[in-house]
Short mmCIF file of C-alpha atoms in Angstrom, two decimals:
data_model
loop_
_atom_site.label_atom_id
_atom_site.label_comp_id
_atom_site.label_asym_id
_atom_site.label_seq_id
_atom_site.Cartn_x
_atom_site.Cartn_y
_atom_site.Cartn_z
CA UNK A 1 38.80 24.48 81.76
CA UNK A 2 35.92 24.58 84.03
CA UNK A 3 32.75 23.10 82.82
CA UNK A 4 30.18 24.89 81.42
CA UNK A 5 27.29 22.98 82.63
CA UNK A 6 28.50 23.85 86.49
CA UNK A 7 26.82 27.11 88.08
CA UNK A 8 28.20 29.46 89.85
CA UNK A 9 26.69 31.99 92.47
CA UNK A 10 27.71 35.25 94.29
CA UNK A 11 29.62 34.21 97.72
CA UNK A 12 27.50 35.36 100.78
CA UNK A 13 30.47 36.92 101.92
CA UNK A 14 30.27 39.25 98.64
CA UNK A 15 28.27 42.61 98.47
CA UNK A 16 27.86 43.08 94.80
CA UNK A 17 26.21 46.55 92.31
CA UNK A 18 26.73 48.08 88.64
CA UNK A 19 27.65 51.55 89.20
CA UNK A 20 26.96 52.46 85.41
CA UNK A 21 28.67 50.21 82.86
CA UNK A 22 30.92 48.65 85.89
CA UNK A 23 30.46 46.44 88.73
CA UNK A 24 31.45 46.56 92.63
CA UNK A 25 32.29 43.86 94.68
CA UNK A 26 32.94 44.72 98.62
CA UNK A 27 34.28 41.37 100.11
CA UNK A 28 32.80 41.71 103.36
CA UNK A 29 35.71 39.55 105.50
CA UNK A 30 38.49 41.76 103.92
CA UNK A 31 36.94 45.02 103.73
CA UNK A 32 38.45 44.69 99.81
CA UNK A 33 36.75 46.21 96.80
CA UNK A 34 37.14 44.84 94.07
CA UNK A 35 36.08 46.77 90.47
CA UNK A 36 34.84 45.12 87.54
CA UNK A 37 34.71 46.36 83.87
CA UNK A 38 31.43 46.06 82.21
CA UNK A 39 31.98 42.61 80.83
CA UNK A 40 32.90 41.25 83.88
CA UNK A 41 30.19 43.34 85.48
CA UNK A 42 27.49 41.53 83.03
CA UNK A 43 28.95 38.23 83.19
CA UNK A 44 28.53 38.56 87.53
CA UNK A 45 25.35 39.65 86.93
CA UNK A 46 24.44 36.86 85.33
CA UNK A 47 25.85 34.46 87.43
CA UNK A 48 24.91 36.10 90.62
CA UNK A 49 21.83 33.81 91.78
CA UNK A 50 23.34 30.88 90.46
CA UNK A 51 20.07 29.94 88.20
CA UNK A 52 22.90 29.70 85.21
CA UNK A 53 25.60 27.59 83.71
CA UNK A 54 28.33 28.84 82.71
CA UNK A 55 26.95 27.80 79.06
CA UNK A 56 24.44 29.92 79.40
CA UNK A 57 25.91 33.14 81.03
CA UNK A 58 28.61 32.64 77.71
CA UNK A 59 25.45 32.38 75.63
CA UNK A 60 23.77 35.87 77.18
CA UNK A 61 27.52 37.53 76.72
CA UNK A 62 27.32 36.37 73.11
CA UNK A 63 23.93 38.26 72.55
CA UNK A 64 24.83 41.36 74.48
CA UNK A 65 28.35 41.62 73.62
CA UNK A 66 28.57 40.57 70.05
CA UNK A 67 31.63 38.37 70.41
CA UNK A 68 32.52 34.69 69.07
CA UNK A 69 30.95 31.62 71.42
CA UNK A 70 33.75 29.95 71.77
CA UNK A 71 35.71 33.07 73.21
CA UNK A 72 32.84 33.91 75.52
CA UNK A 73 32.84 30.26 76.91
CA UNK A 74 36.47 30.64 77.23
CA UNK A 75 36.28 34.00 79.39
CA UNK A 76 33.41 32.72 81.41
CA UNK A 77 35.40 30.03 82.12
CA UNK A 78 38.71 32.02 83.46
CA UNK A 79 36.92 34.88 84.77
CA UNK A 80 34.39 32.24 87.07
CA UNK A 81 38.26 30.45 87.92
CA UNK A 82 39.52 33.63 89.00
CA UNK A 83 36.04 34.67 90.84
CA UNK A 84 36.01 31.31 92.64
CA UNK A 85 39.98 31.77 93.92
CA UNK A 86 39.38 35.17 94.99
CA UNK A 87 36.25 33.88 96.91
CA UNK A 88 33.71 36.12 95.29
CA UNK A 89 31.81 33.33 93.73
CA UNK A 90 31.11 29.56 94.83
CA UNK A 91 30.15 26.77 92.94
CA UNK A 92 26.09 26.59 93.25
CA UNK A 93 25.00 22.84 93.48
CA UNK A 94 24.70 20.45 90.70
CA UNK A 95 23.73 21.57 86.96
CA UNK B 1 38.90 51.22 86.10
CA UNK B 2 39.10 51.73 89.99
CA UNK B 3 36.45 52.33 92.71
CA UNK B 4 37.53 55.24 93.51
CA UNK B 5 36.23 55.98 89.70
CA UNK B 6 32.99 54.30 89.62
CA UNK B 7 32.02 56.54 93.09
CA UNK B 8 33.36 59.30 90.86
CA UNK B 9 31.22 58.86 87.86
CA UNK B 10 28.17 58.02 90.26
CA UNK B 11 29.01 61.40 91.42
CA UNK B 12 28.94 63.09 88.29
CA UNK B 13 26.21 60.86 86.44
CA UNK B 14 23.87 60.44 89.55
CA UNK B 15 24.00 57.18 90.51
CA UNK B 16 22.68 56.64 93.52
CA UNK B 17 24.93 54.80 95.53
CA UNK B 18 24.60 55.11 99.58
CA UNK B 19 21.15 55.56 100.87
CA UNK B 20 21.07 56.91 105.31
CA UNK B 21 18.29 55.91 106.80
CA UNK B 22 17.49 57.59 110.31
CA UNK B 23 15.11 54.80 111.90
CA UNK B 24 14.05 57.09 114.78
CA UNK B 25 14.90 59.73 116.98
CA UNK B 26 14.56 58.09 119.99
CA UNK B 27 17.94 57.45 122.01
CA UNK B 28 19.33 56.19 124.97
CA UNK B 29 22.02 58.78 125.46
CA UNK B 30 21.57 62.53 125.77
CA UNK B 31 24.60 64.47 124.00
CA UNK B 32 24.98 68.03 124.87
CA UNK B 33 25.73 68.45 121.07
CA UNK B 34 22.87 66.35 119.32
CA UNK B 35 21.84 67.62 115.71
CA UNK B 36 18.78 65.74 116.05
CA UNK B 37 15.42 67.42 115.62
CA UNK B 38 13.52 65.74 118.78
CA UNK B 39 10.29 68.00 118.29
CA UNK B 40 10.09 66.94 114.42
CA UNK B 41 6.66 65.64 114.60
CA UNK B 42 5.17 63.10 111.68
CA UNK B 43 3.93 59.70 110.80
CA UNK B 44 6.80 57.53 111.29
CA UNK B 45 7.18 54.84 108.02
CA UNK B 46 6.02 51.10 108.42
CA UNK B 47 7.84 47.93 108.12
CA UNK B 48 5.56 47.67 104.73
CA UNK B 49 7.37 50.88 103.45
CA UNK B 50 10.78 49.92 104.07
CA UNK B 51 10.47 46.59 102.47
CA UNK B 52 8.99 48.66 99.31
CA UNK B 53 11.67 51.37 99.50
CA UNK B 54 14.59 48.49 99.96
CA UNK B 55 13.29 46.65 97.18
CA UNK B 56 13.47 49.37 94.72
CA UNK B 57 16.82 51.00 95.75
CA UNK B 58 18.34 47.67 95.19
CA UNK B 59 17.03 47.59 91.82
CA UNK B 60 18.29 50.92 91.74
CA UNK B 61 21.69 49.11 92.36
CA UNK B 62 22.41 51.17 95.79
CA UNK B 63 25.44 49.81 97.05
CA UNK B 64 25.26 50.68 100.55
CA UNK B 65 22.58 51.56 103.12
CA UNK B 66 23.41 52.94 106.17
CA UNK B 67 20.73 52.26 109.53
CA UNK B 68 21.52 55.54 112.00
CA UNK B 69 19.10 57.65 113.86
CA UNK B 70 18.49 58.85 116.65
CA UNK B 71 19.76 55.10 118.10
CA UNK B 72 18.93 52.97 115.49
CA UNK B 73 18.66 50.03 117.98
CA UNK B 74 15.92 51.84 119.54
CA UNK B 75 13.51 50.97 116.60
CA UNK B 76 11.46 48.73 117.27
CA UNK B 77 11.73 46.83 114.24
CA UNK B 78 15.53 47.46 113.86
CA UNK B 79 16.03 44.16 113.44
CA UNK B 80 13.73 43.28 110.77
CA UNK B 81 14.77 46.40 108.59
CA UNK B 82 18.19 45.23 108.77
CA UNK B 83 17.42 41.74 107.90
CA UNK B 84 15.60 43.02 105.30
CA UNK B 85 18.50 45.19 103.88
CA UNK B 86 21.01 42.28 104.37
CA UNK B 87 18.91 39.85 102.45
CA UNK B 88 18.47 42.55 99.46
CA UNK B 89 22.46 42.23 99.24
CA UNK B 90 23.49 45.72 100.65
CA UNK B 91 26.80 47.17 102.07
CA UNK B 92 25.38 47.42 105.86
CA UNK B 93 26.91 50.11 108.11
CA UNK B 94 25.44 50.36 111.55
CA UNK B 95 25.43 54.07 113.21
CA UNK B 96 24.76 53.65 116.76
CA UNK B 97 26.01 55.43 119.68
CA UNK B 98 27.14 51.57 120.97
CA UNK B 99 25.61 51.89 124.30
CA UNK B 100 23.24 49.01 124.02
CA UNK B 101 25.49 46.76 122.17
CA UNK B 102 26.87 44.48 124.74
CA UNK B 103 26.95 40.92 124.59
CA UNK B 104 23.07 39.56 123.29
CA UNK B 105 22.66 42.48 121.09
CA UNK B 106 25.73 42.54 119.55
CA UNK B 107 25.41 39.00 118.62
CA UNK B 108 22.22 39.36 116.57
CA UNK B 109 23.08 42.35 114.77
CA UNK B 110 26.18 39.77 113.84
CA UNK B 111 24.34 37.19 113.24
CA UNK B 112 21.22 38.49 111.76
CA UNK B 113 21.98 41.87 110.18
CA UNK B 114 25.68 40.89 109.34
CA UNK B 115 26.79 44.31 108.66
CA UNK B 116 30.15 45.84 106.87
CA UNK B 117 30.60 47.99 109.84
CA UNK B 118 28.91 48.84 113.07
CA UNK B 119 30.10 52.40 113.50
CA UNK B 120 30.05 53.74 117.61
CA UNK B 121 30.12 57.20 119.45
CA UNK B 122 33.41 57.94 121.23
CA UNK B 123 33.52 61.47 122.75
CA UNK B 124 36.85 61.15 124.96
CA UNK B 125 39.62 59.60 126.03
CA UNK B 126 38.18 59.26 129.70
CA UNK B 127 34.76 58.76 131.02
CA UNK B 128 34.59 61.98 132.80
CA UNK B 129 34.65 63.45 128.94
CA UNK B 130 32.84 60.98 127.09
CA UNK B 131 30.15 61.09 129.80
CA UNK B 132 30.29 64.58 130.42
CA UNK B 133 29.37 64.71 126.93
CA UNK B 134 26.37 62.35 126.73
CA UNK B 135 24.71 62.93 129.97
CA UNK B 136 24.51 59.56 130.54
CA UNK B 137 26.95 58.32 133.76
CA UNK B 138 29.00 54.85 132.95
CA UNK B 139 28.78 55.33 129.08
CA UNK B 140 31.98 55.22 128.32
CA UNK B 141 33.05 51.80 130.28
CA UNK B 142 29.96 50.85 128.95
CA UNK B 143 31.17 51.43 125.44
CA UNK B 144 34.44 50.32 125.91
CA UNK B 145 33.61 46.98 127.08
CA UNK B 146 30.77 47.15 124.28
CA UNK B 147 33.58 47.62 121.88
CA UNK B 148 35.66 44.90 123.06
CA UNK B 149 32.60 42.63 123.11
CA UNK B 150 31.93 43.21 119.04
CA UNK B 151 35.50 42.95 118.23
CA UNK B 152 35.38 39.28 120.03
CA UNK B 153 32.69 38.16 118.14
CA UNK B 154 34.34 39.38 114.80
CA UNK B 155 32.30 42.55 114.25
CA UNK B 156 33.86 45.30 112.22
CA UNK B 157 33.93 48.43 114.71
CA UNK B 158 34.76 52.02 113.64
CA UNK B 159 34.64 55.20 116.36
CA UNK B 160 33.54 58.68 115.53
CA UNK B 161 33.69 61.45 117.28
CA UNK B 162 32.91 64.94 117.22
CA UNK B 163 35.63 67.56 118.07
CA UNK B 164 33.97 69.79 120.85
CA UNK B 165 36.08 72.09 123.26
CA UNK B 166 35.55 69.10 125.95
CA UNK B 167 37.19 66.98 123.97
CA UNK B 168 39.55 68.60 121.80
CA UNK B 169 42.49 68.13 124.37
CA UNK B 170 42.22 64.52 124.41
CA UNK B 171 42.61 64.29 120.74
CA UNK B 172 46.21 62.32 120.77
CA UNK B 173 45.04 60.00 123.68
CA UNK B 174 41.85 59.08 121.78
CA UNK B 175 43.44 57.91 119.12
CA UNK B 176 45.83 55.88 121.17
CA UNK B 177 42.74 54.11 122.65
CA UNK B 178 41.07 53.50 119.54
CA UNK B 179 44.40 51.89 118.54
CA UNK B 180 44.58 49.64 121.68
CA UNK B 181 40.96 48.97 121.22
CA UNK B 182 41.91 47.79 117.85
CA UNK B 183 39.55 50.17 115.51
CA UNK B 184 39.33 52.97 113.64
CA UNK B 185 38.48 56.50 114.74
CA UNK B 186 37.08 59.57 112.74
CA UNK B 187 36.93 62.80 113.63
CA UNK B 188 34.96 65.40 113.03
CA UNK B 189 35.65 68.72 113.61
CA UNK B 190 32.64 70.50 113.37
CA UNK B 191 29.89 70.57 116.05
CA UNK B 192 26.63 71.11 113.81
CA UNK B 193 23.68 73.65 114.46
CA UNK B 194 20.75 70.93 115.43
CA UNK B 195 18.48 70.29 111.95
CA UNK B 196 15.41 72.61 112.99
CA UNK B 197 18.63 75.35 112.93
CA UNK B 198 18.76 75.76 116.53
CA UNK B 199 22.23 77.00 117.30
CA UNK B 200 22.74 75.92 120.41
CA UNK B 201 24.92 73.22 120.25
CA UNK B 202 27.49 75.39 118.53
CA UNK B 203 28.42 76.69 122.29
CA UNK B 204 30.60 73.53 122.45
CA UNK B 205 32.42 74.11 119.75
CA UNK B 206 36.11 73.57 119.54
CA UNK B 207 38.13 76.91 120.79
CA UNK B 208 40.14 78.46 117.98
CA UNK B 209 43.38 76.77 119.65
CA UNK B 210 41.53 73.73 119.95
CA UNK B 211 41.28 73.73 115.89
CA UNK B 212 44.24 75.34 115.06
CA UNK B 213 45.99 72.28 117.63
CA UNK B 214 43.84 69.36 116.20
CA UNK B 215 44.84 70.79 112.44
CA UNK B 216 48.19 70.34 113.13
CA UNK B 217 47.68 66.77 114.84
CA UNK B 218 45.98 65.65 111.30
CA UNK B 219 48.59 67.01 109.57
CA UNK B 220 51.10 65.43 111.23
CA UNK B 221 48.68 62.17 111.48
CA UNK B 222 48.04 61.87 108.04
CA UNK B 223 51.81 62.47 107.19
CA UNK B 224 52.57 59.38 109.16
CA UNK B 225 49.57 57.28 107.39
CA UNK B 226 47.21 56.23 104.89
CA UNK B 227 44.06 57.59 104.92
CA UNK B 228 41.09 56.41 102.84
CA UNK B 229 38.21 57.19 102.85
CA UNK B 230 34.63 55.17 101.07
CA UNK B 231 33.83 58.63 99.30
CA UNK B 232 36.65 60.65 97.63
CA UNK B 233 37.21 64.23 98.75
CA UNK B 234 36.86 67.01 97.38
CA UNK B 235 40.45 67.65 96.85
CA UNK B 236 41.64 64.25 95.97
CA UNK B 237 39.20 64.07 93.38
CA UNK B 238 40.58 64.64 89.36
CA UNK B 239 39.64 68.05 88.69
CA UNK B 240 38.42 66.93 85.29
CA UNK B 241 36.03 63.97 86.76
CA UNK B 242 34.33 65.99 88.71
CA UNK B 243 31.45 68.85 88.22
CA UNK B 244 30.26 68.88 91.44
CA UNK B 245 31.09 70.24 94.92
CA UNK B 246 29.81 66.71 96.82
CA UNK B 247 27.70 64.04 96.24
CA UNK B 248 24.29 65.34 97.71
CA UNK B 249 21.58 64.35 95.81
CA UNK B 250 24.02 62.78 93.49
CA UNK B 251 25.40 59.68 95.09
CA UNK B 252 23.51 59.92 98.21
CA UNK B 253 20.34 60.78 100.44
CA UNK B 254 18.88 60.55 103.75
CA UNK B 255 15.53 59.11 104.66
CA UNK B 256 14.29 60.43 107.97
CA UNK B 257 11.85 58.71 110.29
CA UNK B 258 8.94 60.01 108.91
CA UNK B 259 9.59 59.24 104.78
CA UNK B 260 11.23 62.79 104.23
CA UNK B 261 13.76 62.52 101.94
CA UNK B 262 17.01 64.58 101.76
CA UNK B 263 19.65 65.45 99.74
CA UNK B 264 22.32 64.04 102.32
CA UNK B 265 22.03 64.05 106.15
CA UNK B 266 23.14 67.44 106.64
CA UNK B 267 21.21 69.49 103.55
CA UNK B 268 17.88 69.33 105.37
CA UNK B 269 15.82 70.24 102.25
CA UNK B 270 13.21 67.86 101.49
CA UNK B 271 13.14 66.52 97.99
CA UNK B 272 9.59 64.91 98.74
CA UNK B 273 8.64 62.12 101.05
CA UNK B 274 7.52 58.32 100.77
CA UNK B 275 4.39 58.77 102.11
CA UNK B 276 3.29 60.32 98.45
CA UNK B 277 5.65 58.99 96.35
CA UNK B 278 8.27 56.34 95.19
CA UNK B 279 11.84 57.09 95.92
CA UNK B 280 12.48 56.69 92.13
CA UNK B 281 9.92 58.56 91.50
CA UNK B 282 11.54 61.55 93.90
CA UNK B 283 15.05 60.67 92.54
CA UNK B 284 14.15 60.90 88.20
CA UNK B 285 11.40 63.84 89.11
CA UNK B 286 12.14 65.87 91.92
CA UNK B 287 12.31 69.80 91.03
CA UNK B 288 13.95 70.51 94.36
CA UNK B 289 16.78 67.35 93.88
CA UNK B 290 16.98 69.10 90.38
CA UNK B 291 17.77 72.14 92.27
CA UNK B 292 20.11 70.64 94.53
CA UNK B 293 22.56 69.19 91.94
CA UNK B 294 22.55 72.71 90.64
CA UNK B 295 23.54 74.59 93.44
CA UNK B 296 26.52 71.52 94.21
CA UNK B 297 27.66 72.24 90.59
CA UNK B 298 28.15 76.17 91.32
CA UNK B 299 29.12 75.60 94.85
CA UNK B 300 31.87 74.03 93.05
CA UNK B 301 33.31 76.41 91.14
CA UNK B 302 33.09 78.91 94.04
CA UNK B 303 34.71 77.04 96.28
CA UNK B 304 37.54 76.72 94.08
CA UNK B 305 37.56 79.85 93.51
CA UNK B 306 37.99 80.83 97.24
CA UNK B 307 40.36 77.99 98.04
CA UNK B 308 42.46 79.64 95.56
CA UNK B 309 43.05 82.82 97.33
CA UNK B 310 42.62 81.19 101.49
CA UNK B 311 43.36 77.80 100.81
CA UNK B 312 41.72 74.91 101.39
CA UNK B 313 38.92 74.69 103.59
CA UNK B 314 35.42 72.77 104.31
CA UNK B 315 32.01 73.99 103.11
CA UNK B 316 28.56 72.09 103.29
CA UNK B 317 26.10 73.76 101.19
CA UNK B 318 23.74 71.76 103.39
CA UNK B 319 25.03 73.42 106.71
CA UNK B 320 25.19 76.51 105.04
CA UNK B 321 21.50 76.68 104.18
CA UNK B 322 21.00 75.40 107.47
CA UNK B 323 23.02 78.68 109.00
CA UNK B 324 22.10 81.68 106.52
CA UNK B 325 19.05 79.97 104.72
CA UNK B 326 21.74 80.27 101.85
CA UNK B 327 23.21 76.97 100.94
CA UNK B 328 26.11 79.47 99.09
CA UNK B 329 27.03 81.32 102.30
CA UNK B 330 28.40 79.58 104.94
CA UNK B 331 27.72 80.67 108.25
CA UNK B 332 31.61 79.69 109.48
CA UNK B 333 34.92 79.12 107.91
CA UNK B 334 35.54 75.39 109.57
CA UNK B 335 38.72 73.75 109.35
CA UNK B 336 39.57 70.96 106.29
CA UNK B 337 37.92 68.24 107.11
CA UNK B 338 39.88 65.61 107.48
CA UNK B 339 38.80 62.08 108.22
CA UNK B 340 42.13 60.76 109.48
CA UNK B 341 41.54 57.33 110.65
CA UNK B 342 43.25 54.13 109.82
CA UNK B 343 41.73 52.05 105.92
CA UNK B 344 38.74 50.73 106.85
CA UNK B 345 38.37 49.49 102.65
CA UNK B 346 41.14 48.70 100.28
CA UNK B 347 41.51 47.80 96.94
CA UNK B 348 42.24 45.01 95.57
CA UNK B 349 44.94 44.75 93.01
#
């Protein structure tokens, strides 16, 4: 699992909006857009400036989303694993 | 959940999503078909008001914001606005004619502007056409090396062109250069009144053979490959997730150089202007965008109506207000528009 004291921040090479209750990401090298449901749309959101942990993006979802911590720490975990391998978000210096 | 069906409900649900700014009128060619209203007289806006208007459409979540003109380059603070827009995390397309952007140029709009796509002006196959066209003599080796010049520093490059009877037999071979230049081309096939409703530019417009022969080269075109386009037609788009006839006023406006602001580039009717108020003031209380949305909802239905009974064909409430001062009664019957070019944006799976 990735830790949750490590931020992460929208890649420069990443264009990213919520159109409504869904995001859009436009990778700018691959001319590829990618769509996000709302939760992932929040959770990007969140992470986008890379001012928060994974901890605490989990801990906003929790609030917003009304679901169990340790579930939201586990999705913010995969879904920042599978941000960071598509290249849409980078790790964002040291917690 | 797809893009295609976020741009859809931004449609319906009026999310603002692609904002055209025209920087300027000014321009370095001359084209014999320019829709540009050179005599529009007003006070252009300041570097102040664009930093104001970019700040709020990106908390407005625009997605992309598109710097055309006139040449856009021409601006004198081009660059700034764009480094503005790039640093408020927009979608960047460039519209510019492509004359100027040879080697220095081209490398700061990379480098500082970093756009999506720098969309250029190709009006034929040969220079005797393209240049015929803009008035301006070496413009089309000048664009041409331009091209090759972006595309070497790793610039995205699209062409578009406008179908004119000068052109319109050259169709087949400008798509073969675009391919050995190694970018896309689009094609329009309408040559528009200019935006004060001057009709003379119509007097280049493609011959009925001329449409009836590039129809048939789409056809076969798009038979052969995948077309895609940022916005969804008309007629690929789910009847059901739809309620309007395009996204004017819905999913998109036009700024022009003096803070007018309009429903898209080609529905000319101001909705207010940024010299008096916000633009989300304008977009949440404008009677006239109000208006707008209306008449793209019942344009709708009465286009579908008439498609029914002569098939499918292209209408622009915007051009049609422009032509009969009736944005329900179009002043032509233009071929389908079809943007046949090569996928400039996928999805990803």
């Amino acid at each position: 699992m990735i830790e949750l004291a490590q931020p992460y921040r929208l890649s420069s090479r990443c264009r990213f909006r919520v159109v409504g209750d869904e995001g859009v990401v436009v990778r700018l090298d691959g001319a590829e857009v990618v769509a996000l449901n709302g939760i992932g749309a929040a959770m990007l959101e969140l992470m986008r400036d890379g001012t928060r942990t994974l901890g605490d993006v989990a801990a906003c979802i929790v609030e917003r989303f009304d679901v169990d911590k340790l579930v939201a720490e586990q999705d913010a975990s995969e879904f920042a694993r599978e941000l960071e391998e598509a290249g849409i978000v980078e790790k964002a210096g040291s917690p | 959940m797809s893009f295609r069906s976020s741009v859809e409900r931004a449609w319906r649900d009026n999310h603002l999503l692609s904002v055209l700014l025209e920087l300027t009128y000014r321009c370095n060619l001359d084209c014999a078909f320019c829709y540009n209203d050179m005599a529009l007289k007003g006070r252009p806006l300041r570097l102040e008001q664009y930093e104001v208007l970019l700040d709020e459409l990106a908390a407005m979540n625009v997605l992309t914001v598109i710097l055309s003109g006139g040449e856009p380059l021409s601006h004198p603070q081009f660059f700034e606005i764009g480094k503005m827009a790039r640093d408020r995390g927009f979608v960047l397309r460039i519209k510019s004619n492509g004359h100027a952007l040879s080697s220095e140029l081209a490398r700061r709009v990379r480098d500082e502007i970093d756009p999506f796509l720098v969309e250029v002006s190709l009006h034929g196959a040969t220079a005797a056409t393209h240049d015929r066209l803009t008035r301006v003599g070496g413009s089309f080796n000048q664009l041409i090396a331009n091209i090759g010049e972006m595309r070497a520093l790793g610039l995205r490059v699209k062409a578009n062109s406008t179908l004119t009877r000068w052109n319109e037999n050259e169709l087949q071979e400008m798509f073969a250069l675009a391919a050995t230049l190694g970018i896309a081309l689009q094609v329009d096939p309408e040559v528009k009144p200019r935006d004060n409703g001057d009709l003379s530019p119509l007097s280049l417009a493609p011959t009925a053979e001329g449409v009836s022969k590039t129809n048939a080269f789409f056809k076969a075109r798009s038979e052969r490959l995948e077309h895609f386009s940022t916005v969804p037609s008309h007629a690929d788009a789910p009847v059901d997730s739809r309620d309007k006839h395009c996204g004017a006023g819905a999913s998109n406006l036009a700024i022009d150089p003096y803070g007018n602001v309009l429903p898209c580039v080609q529905w000319r009717r101001p909705i207010g202007n940024l010299h008096e108020a916000s633009i989300r003031e304008l977009w949440n209380g404008s009677q006239t965008l109000a208006a707008v949305r209306d008449i793209t909802v019942s344009v709708r239905n009465e286009v579908a109506q008439k498609a029914s009974v002569t098939g499918a064909f292209a209408f622009c409430p915007g051009l049609a207000e422009l032509q009969t001062g009736n944005p329900h009664v179009p002043g032509s019957i233009a071929p389908q528009k079809a943007h046949v070019h090569l996928p400039l944006l996928r999805e990803a799976s």
